C-alpha cells in the first residue's frame, strides 16, 4: 500500500467516526507503512483535525457510559490502553458528573438484585458491590446508590 492510499483510507475512516492517534499508528504499522511515512500521515491527520485525542476521549467516555454501562475506573483503563494522556483522561472523567454515573448504576443494581440469590442482606450487598466494581464504578458511587435506593427500585 502506498502512502497516499493509506492517507486516503485513514481520512475516510476518521471522517466517519472518532479515532485516536494510537489506533491510527497501529493500523499504519499493520499495513506495513514505514516510520517516516507514518509520521507524515499522522501529522496530516492531526493537523487537519481528522484525529483529535481529546475529542476521541470525550466521545469514548460518553459512549461507554451510555451504551456499555461502564464506570469511571473501567473507562479510565480503556483510555489508558488507547495511550490517552493521564491528564486528559482525568479531565474527561471529571467532566462527567457523579450523578450521571449513579443514574446508570441504579438500574444495573436493581436488575442485578432481582436476579441474585443470597442468604442474607449482607451477602446480597456483597454480591452487588462486587458486580458494580467489576463494571468499573467506585466504592463511593456504589455506596451512594445502595444507600439512597428506594424499596421500589428493587
Short mmCIF file of N, CA and C in Angstrom, two decimals:
data_model
loop_
_atom_site.label_atom_id
_atom_site.label_comp_id
_atom_site.label_asym_id
_atom_site.label_seq_id
_atom_site.Cartn_x
_atom_site.Cartn_y
_atom_site.Cartn_z
N UNK A 1 0.85 -1.18 0.00
CA UNK A 1 0.00 0.00 0.00
C UNK A 1 0.89 1.24 0.00
N UNK A 2 0.55 2.20 -0.80
CA UNK A 2 1.34 3.42 -0.87
C UNK A 2 0.92 4.38 0.24
N UNK A 3 1.75 5.39 0.42
CA UNK A 3 1.48 6.39 1.46
C UNK A 3 0.19 7.14 1.15
N UNK A 4 -0.03 7.47 -0.10
CA UNK A 4 -1.23 8.21 -0.49
C UNK A 4 -2.49 7.37 -0.30
N UNK A 5 -2.42 6.08 -0.63
CA UNK A 5 -3.57 5.19 -0.42
C UNK A 5 -3.90 5.08 1.07
N UNK A 6 -2.88 4.94 1.89
CA UNK A 6 -3.08 4.84 3.34
C UNK A 6 -3.70 6.13 3.88
N UNK A 7 -3.21 7.26 3.40
CA UNK A 7 -3.75 8.55 3.84
C UNK A 7 -5.22 8.68 3.46
N UNK A 8 -5.57 8.33 2.24
CA UNK A 8 -6.97 8.46 1.81
C UNK A 8 -7.87 7.49 2.58
N UNK A 9 -7.39 6.29 2.85
CA UNK A 9 -8.19 5.34 3.64
C UNK A 9 -8.41 5.85 5.06
N UNK A 10 -7.36 6.37 5.67
CA UNK A 10 -7.49 6.85 7.05
C UNK A 10 -8.33 8.11 7.14
N UNK A 11 -8.24 9.00 6.17
CA UNK A 11 -9.08 10.20 6.21
C UNK A 11 -10.55 9.82 6.08
N UNK A 12 -10.84 8.84 5.23
CA UNK A 12 -12.23 8.38 5.09
C UNK A 12 -12.70 7.72 6.38
N UNK A 13 -11.83 6.93 7.00
CA UNK A 13 -12.18 6.26 8.26
C UNK A 13 -12.41 7.28 9.37
N UNK A 14 -11.54 8.25 9.47
CA UNK A 14 -11.65 9.25 10.53
C UNK A 14 -12.83 10.20 10.30
N UNK A 15 -13.21 10.39 9.05
CA UNK A 15 -14.36 11.25 8.77
C UNK A 15 -15.66 10.59 9.19
N UNK A 16 -15.67 9.28 9.28
CA UNK A 16 -16.90 8.57 9.63
C UNK A 16 -17.04 8.31 11.14
N UNK A 17 -15.98 8.47 11.90
CA UNK A 17 -16.07 8.25 13.35
C UNK A 17 -14.81 8.71 14.04
N UNK A 18 -14.88 8.78 15.38
CA UNK A 18 -13.74 9.23 16.17
C UNK A 18 -12.73 8.10 16.35
N UNK A 19 -11.45 8.45 16.19
CA UNK A 19 -10.36 7.51 16.40
C UNK A 19 -9.21 8.24 17.07
N UNK A 20 -8.38 7.51 17.79
CA UNK A 20 -7.25 8.12 18.47
C UNK A 20 -5.97 7.90 17.67
N UNK A 21 -4.94 8.62 18.03
CA UNK A 21 -3.66 8.53 17.33
C UNK A 21 -3.08 7.13 17.41
N UNK A 22 -3.21 6.51 18.56
CA UNK A 22 -2.66 5.18 18.75
C UNK A 22 -3.30 4.18 17.78
N UNK A 23 -4.61 4.23 17.63
CA UNK A 23 -5.29 3.33 16.71
C UNK A 23 -4.80 3.52 15.28
N UNK A 24 -4.60 4.77 14.90
CA UNK A 24 -4.18 5.05 13.53
C UNK A 24 -2.74 4.58 13.29
N UNK A 25 -1.85 4.79 14.24
CA UNK A 25 -0.47 4.33 14.07
C UNK A 25 -0.40 2.81 14.06
N UNK A 26 -1.23 2.17 14.88
CA UNK A 26 -1.28 0.70 14.86
C UNK A 26 -1.73 0.19 13.50
N UNK A 27 -2.74 0.83 12.96
CA UNK A 27 -3.26 0.44 11.65
C UNK A 27 -2.19 0.63 10.56
N UNK A 28 -1.49 1.75 10.63
CA UNK A 28 -0.42 2.01 9.66
C UNK A 28 0.68 0.95 9.76
N UNK A 29 1.01 0.57 10.98
CA UNK A 29 2.03 -0.46 11.17
C UNK A 29 1.58 -1.79 10.59
N UNK A 30 0.32 -2.14 10.80
CA UNK A 30 -0.20 -3.40 10.23
C UNK A 30 -0.18 -3.38 8.71
N UNK A 31 -0.38 -2.22 8.14
CA UNK A 31 -0.37 -2.08 6.69
C UNK A 31 1.05 -2.07 6.12
N UNK A 32 2.06 -2.03 6.97
CA UNK A 32 3.44 -2.07 6.52
C UNK A 32 3.99 -0.73 6.04
N UNK A 33 3.44 0.35 6.53
CA UNK A 33 3.91 1.69 6.16
C UNK A 33 5.15 2.02 6.99
N UNK A 34 6.21 2.54 6.37
CA UNK A 34 7.44 2.82 7.10
C UNK A 34 7.25 3.99 8.06
N UNK A 35 8.18 4.13 9.01
CA UNK A 35 8.04 5.09 10.11
C UNK A 35 7.99 6.54 9.62
N UNK A 36 8.78 6.90 8.62
CA UNK A 36 8.77 8.27 8.13
C UNK A 36 7.42 8.62 7.49
N UNK A 37 6.88 7.69 6.73
CA UNK A 37 5.57 7.92 6.11
C UNK A 37 4.48 7.97 7.17
N UNK A 38 4.60 7.13 8.20
CA UNK A 38 3.63 7.15 9.30
C UNK A 38 3.62 8.52 9.96
N UNK A 39 4.80 9.08 10.18
CA UNK A 39 4.89 10.39 10.82
C UNK A 39 4.23 11.46 9.95
N UNK A 40 4.47 11.42 8.65
CA UNK A 40 3.86 12.40 7.75
C UNK A 40 2.33 12.25 7.72
N UNK A 41 1.86 11.01 7.67
CA UNK A 41 0.41 10.76 7.64
C UNK A 41 -0.23 11.24 8.94
N UNK A 42 0.37 10.91 10.07
CA UNK A 42 -0.19 11.32 11.36
C UNK A 42 -0.16 12.84 11.51
N UNK A 43 0.88 13.46 11.00
CA UNK A 43 0.96 14.93 11.05
C UNK A 43 -0.19 15.54 10.25
N UNK A 44 -0.49 14.96 9.11
CA UNK A 44 -1.60 15.45 8.28
C UNK A 44 -2.94 15.23 8.98
N UNK A 45 -3.13 14.04 9.53
CA UNK A 45 -4.40 13.73 10.20
C UNK A 45 -4.64 14.63 11.41
N UNK A 46 -3.61 14.85 12.19
CA UNK A 46 -3.75 15.69 13.38
C UNK A 46 -3.87 17.16 12.98
N UNK A 47 -3.08 17.57 12.00
CA UNK A 47 -3.10 18.96 11.55
C UNK A 47 -4.43 19.37 10.95
N UNK A 48 -5.08 18.46 10.26
CA UNK A 48 -6.39 18.75 9.66
C UNK A 48 -7.54 18.31 10.55
N UNK A 49 -7.23 17.95 11.78
CA UNK A 49 -8.21 17.59 12.83
C UNK A 49 -9.09 16.39 12.48
N UNK A 50 -8.52 15.48 11.67
CA UNK A 50 -9.21 14.21 11.47
C UNK A 50 -9.09 13.37 12.74
N UNK A 51 -7.95 13.51 13.40
CA UNK A 51 -7.68 12.78 14.64
C UNK A 51 -7.45 13.81 15.74
N UNK A 52 -8.21 13.68 16.82
CA UNK A 52 -8.06 14.57 17.97
C UNK A 52 -8.30 13.71 19.21
N UNK A 53 -7.25 13.48 19.99
CA UNK A 53 -7.37 12.60 21.15
C UNK A 53 -8.35 13.13 22.18
N UNK A 54 -8.44 14.43 22.35
CA UNK A 54 -9.37 14.99 23.34
C UNK A 54 -10.81 14.73 22.91
N UNK A 55 -11.08 14.97 21.65
CA UNK A 55 -12.43 14.72 21.13
C UNK A 55 -12.76 13.23 21.19
N UNK A 56 -11.77 12.39 20.86
CA UNK A 56 -11.97 10.95 20.92
C UNK A 56 -12.26 10.50 22.35
N UNK A 57 -11.48 10.98 23.31
CA UNK A 57 -11.65 10.56 24.70
C UNK A 57 -13.03 10.95 25.22
N UNK A 58 -13.49 12.14 24.87
CA UNK A 58 -14.81 12.59 25.31
C UNK A 58 -15.91 11.70 24.73
N UNK A 59 -15.83 11.43 23.44
CA UNK A 59 -16.83 10.59 22.78
C UNK A 59 -16.78 9.16 23.31
N UNK A 60 -15.57 8.65 23.51
CA UNK A 60 -15.38 7.28 24.01
C UNK A 60 -16.00 7.13 25.40
N UNK A 61 -15.70 8.09 26.28
CA UNK A 61 -16.22 8.01 27.65
C UNK A 61 -17.74 8.10 27.67
N UNK A 62 -18.30 9.01 26.90
CA UNK A 62 -19.76 9.14 26.86
C UNK A 62 -20.42 7.90 26.30
N UNK A 63 -19.84 7.32 25.25
CA UNK A 63 -20.41 6.11 24.65
C UNK A 63 -20.33 4.92 25.60
N UNK A 64 -19.20 4.74 26.26
CA UNK A 64 -19.04 3.60 27.17
C UNK A 64 -19.96 3.73 28.37
N UNK A 65 -20.20 4.93 28.83
CA UNK A 65 -21.11 5.14 29.94
C UNK A 65 -22.55 4.88 29.50
N UNK A 66 -22.93 5.42 28.38
CA UNK A 66 -24.33 5.33 27.93
C UNK A 66 -24.69 3.94 27.42
N UNK A 67 -23.84 3.35 26.62
CA UNK A 67 -24.20 2.10 25.95
C UNK A 67 -23.70 0.84 26.65
N UNK A 68 -22.48 0.90 27.20
CA UNK A 68 -21.91 -0.28 27.86
C UNK A 68 -22.12 -0.28 29.36
N UNK A 69 -22.59 0.85 29.90
CA UNK A 69 -22.84 0.99 31.34
C UNK A 69 -21.56 0.78 32.15
N UNK A 70 -20.46 1.39 31.71
CA UNK A 70 -19.19 1.29 32.40
C UNK A 70 -19.04 2.42 33.41
N UNK A 71 -18.31 2.13 34.48
CA UNK A 71 -18.00 3.13 35.47
C UNK A 71 -16.70 3.85 35.13
N UNK A 72 -16.31 4.82 35.96
CA UNK A 72 -15.14 5.64 35.65
C UNK A 72 -13.82 4.87 35.65
N UNK A 73 -13.69 3.89 36.50
CA UNK A 73 -12.43 3.14 36.54
C UNK A 73 -12.23 2.32 35.27
N UNK A 74 -13.27 1.69 34.80
CA UNK A 74 -13.17 0.88 33.60
C UNK A 74 -12.95 1.77 32.37
N UNK A 75 -13.60 2.90 32.32
CA UNK A 75 -13.39 3.84 31.21
C UNK A 75 -11.95 4.34 31.23
N UNK A 76 -11.44 4.67 32.42
CA UNK A 76 -10.07 5.14 32.55
C UNK A 76 -9.08 4.10 32.06
N UNK A 77 -9.30 2.85 32.44
CA UNK A 77 -8.40 1.78 32.00
C UNK A 77 -8.44 1.60 30.48
N UNK A 78 -9.62 1.67 29.90
CA UNK A 78 -9.74 1.52 28.45
C UNK A 78 -9.05 2.68 27.72
N UNK A 79 -9.18 3.89 28.25
CA UNK A 79 -8.49 5.04 27.65
C UNK A 79 -6.98 4.91 27.81
N UNK A 80 -6.55 4.35 28.92
CA UNK A 80 -5.12 4.12 29.15
C UNK A 80 -4.58 3.13 28.12
N UNK A 81 -5.35 2.11 27.80
CA UNK A 81 -4.94 1.13 26.79
C UNK A 81 -4.85 1.77 25.41
N UNK A 82 -5.60 2.84 25.19
CA UNK A 82 -5.55 3.56 23.92
C UNK A 82 -4.44 4.61 23.92
N UNK A 83 -3.62 4.64 24.99
CA UNK A 83 -2.49 5.56 25.13
C UNK A 83 -2.93 7.03 25.17
N UNK A 84 -4.06 7.28 25.83
CA UNK A 84 -4.52 8.65 26.03
C UNK A 84 -3.82 9.19 27.27
N UNK A 85 -3.36 10.42 27.22
CA UNK A 85 -2.62 11.05 28.30
C UNK A 85 -3.42 11.05 29.60
N UNK A 86 -2.74 10.84 30.72
CA UNK A 86 -3.39 10.74 32.03
C UNK A 86 -4.15 12.02 32.39
N UNK A 87 -3.58 13.17 32.09
CA UNK A 87 -4.26 14.43 32.41
C UNK A 87 -5.55 14.57 31.60
N UNK A 88 -5.49 14.16 30.36
CA UNK A 88 -6.68 14.21 29.50
C UNK A 88 -7.75 13.23 29.98
N UNK A 89 -7.33 12.04 30.41
CA UNK A 89 -8.28 11.06 30.95
C UNK A 89 -8.97 11.62 32.17
N UNK A 90 -8.23 12.22 33.07
CA UNK A 90 -8.82 12.77 34.29
C UNK A 90 -9.76 13.93 33.98
N UNK A 91 -9.40 14.75 32.99
CA UNK A 91 -10.26 15.86 32.61
C UNK A 91 -11.58 15.34 32.04
N UNK A 92 -11.52 14.35 31.18
CA UNK A 92 -12.73 13.80 30.57
C UNK A 92 -13.62 13.16 31.63
N UNK A 93 -13.04 12.39 32.53
CA UNK A 93 -13.83 11.75 33.58
C UNK A 93 -14.34 12.78 34.59
N UNK A 94 -13.60 13.85 34.80
CA UNK A 94 -14.04 14.91 35.69
C UNK A 94 -15.22 15.69 35.13
N UNK A 95 -15.32 15.73 33.80
CA UNK A 95 -16.43 16.43 33.16
C UNK A 95 -17.75 15.69 33.33
N UNK A 96 -17.68 14.40 33.60
CA UNK A 96 -18.91 13.61 33.79
C UNK A 96 -19.30 13.68 35.25
N UNK A 97 -20.49 14.13 35.52
CA UNK A 97 -20.99 14.30 36.88
C UNK A 97 -21.20 12.94 37.54
N UNK A 98 -20.92 12.87 38.86
CA UNK A 98 -21.14 11.64 39.61
C UNK A 98 -22.60 11.20 39.56
N UNK A 99 -23.50 12.16 39.50
CA UNK A 99 -24.92 11.82 39.44
C UNK A 99 -25.25 11.06 38.15
N UNK A 100 -24.55 11.40 37.09
CA UNK A 100 -24.78 10.67 35.83
C UNK A 100 -24.33 9.22 35.96
N UNK A 101 -23.22 8.98 36.65
CA UNK A 101 -22.78 7.61 36.89
C UNK A 101 -23.81 6.87 37.73
N UNK A 102 -24.37 7.56 38.73
CA UNK A 102 -25.39 6.92 39.57
C UNK A 102 -26.67 6.63 38.80
N UNK A 103 -27.01 7.49 37.86
CA UNK A 103 -28.19 7.24 37.02
C UNK A 103 -28.04 5.97 36.21
N UNK A 104 -26.81 5.65 35.84
CA UNK A 104 -26.54 4.42 35.10
C UNK A 104 -26.48 3.23 36.05
N UNK A 105 -25.89 3.45 37.22
CA UNK A 105 -25.67 2.35 38.17
C UNK A 105 -26.96 1.87 38.85
N UNK A 106 -27.85 2.78 39.19
CA UNK A 106 -29.07 2.38 39.91
C UNK A 106 -29.87 1.30 39.19
N UNK A 107 -30.20 1.46 37.91
CA UNK A 107 -30.95 0.39 37.23
C UNK A 107 -30.15 -0.91 37.11
N UNK A 108 -28.83 -0.80 36.97
CA UNK A 108 -28.00 -2.01 36.92
C UNK A 108 -28.10 -2.78 38.23
N UNK A 109 -27.99 -2.05 39.34
CA UNK A 109 -28.08 -2.69 40.65
C UNK A 109 -29.48 -3.26 40.89
N UNK A 110 -30.51 -2.56 40.46
CA UNK A 110 -31.88 -3.05 40.63
C UNK A 110 -32.09 -4.34 39.86
N UNK A 111 -31.60 -4.38 38.64
CA UNK A 111 -31.73 -5.57 37.82
C UNK A 111 -30.93 -6.73 38.41
N UNK A 112 -29.73 -6.43 38.86
CA UNK A 112 -28.88 -7.48 39.45
C UNK A 112 -29.48 -7.99 40.75
N UNK A 113 -30.07 -7.10 41.53
CA UNK A 113 -30.67 -7.51 42.80
C UNK A 113 -31.81 -8.50 42.57
N UNK A 114 -32.62 -8.26 41.53
CA UNK A 114 -33.74 -9.17 41.24
C UNK A 114 -33.26 -10.55 40.80
N UNK A 115 -32.11 -10.61 40.15
CA UNK A 115 -31.64 -11.90 39.62
C UNK A 115 -30.62 -12.60 40.52
N UNK A 116 -30.30 -12.01 41.68
CA UNK A 116 -29.28 -12.57 42.56
C UNK A 116 -29.91 -13.24 43.77
N UNK A 117 -29.44 -14.42 44.06
CA UNK A 117 -29.89 -15.13 45.26
C UNK A 117 -28.84 -14.99 46.35
N UNK A 118 -29.33 -14.74 47.55
CA UNK A 118 -28.42 -14.59 48.69
C UNK A 118 -29.16 -15.00 49.95
N UNK A 119 -28.39 -15.52 50.91
CA UNK A 119 -28.98 -15.98 52.17
C UNK A 119 -29.32 -14.81 53.09
N UNK A 120 -28.61 -13.71 52.95
CA UNK A 120 -28.85 -12.55 53.83
C UNK A 120 -28.65 -11.26 53.04
N UNK A 121 -29.09 -10.16 53.65
CA UNK A 121 -28.87 -8.85 53.03
C UNK A 121 -27.39 -8.53 52.92
N UNK A 122 -26.62 -8.96 53.90
CA UNK A 122 -25.18 -8.74 53.89
C UNK A 122 -24.54 -9.41 52.68
N UNK A 123 -24.91 -10.66 52.45
CA UNK A 123 -24.37 -11.40 51.31
C UNK A 123 -24.83 -10.77 49.98
N UNK A 124 -26.07 -10.35 49.93
CA UNK A 124 -26.61 -9.72 48.72
C UNK A 124 -25.88 -8.42 48.41
N UNK A 125 -25.67 -7.60 49.44
CA UNK A 125 -24.94 -6.35 49.23
C UNK A 125 -23.51 -6.62 48.76
N UNK A 126 -22.87 -7.64 49.30
CA UNK A 126 -21.53 -8.01 48.87
C UNK A 126 -21.50 -8.39 47.40
N UNK A 127 -22.48 -9.15 46.97
CA UNK A 127 -22.56 -9.54 45.56
C UNK A 127 -22.82 -8.34 44.67
N UNK A 128 -23.69 -7.44 45.12
CA UNK A 128 -23.98 -6.24 44.33
C UNK A 128 -22.75 -5.34 44.23
N UNK A 129 -22.02 -5.22 45.32
CA UNK A 129 -20.81 -4.40 45.32
C UNK A 129 -19.77 -4.98 44.37
N UNK A 130 -19.55 -6.29 44.41
CA UNK A 130 -18.59 -6.93 43.50
C UNK A 130 -19.01 -6.74 42.05
N UNK A 131 -20.30 -6.87 41.78
CA UNK A 131 -20.81 -6.68 40.42
C UNK A 131 -20.52 -5.25 39.93
N UNK A 132 -20.85 -4.27 40.76
CA UNK A 132 -20.66 -2.87 40.36
C UNK A 132 -19.18 -2.52 40.23
N UNK A 133 -18.34 -3.08 41.08
CA UNK A 133 -16.91 -2.82 40.97
C UNK A 133 -16.35 -3.44 39.70
N UNK A 134 -16.89 -4.58 39.30
CA UNK A 134 -16.49 -5.20 38.04
C UNK A 134 -16.86 -4.35 36.84
N UNK A 135 -17.90 -3.56 36.98
CA UNK A 135 -18.32 -2.64 35.93
C UNK A 135 -17.50 -1.35 35.95
N UNK A 136 -16.65 -1.17 36.96
CA UNK A 136 -15.75 -0.03 37.00
C UNK A 136 -16.23 1.14 37.84
N UNK A 137 -17.25 0.94 38.65
CA UNK A 137 -17.73 2.03 39.50
C UNK A 137 -16.91 2.08 40.78
N UNK A 138 -16.81 3.27 41.36
CA UNK A 138 -16.05 3.43 42.59
C UNK A 138 -16.91 3.02 43.78
N UNK A 139 -16.25 2.72 44.87
CA UNK A 139 -16.97 2.30 46.07
C UNK A 139 -17.88 3.42 46.57
N UNK A 140 -17.45 4.64 46.44
CA UNK A 140 -18.27 5.79 46.87
C UNK A 140 -19.56 5.85 46.05
N UNK A 141 -19.47 5.67 44.76
CA UNK A 141 -20.66 5.69 43.90
C UNK A 141 -21.58 4.51 44.23
N UNK A 142 -21.01 3.35 44.47
CA UNK A 142 -21.80 2.17 44.79
C UNK A 142 -22.54 2.38 46.10
N UNK A 143 -21.82 2.86 47.10
CA UNK A 143 -22.44 3.11 48.41
C UNK A 143 -23.57 4.12 48.28
N UNK A 144 -23.31 5.19 47.53
CA UNK A 144 -24.32 6.22 47.35
C UNK A 144 -25.58 5.63 46.72
N UNK A 145 -25.43 4.79 45.73
CA UNK A 145 -26.59 4.20 45.06
C UNK A 145 -27.30 3.17 45.94
N UNK A 146 -26.53 2.40 46.69
CA UNK A 146 -27.15 1.41 47.58
C UNK A 146 -27.84 2.07 48.77
N UNK A 147 -27.22 3.11 49.33
CA UNK A 147 -27.78 3.79 50.50
C UNK A 147 -29.02 4.61 50.14
N UNK A 148 -29.03 5.20 48.94
CA UNK A 148 -30.14 6.05 48.54
C UNK A 148 -31.22 5.31 47.76
N UNK A 149 -31.09 4.00 47.67
CA UNK A 149 -32.04 3.23 46.87
C UNK A 149 -33.39 3.14 47.59
N UNK A 150 -34.43 3.36 46.84
CA UNK A 150 -35.77 3.18 47.37
C UNK A 150 -36.12 1.72 47.30
N UNK A 151 -37.04 1.29 48.13
CA UNK A 151 -37.51 -0.08 48.11
C UNK A 151 -38.17 -0.37 46.76
N UNK A 152 -38.81 0.65 46.17
CA UNK A 152 -39.47 0.49 44.88
C UNK A 152 -38.46 0.18 43.76
N UNK A 153 -37.22 0.70 43.90
CA UNK A 153 -36.20 0.43 42.90
C UNK A 153 -35.86 -1.04 42.81
N UNK A 154 -36.01 -1.72 43.94
CA UNK A 154 -35.63 -3.13 43.98
C UNK A 154 -36.85 -3.97 44.13
#
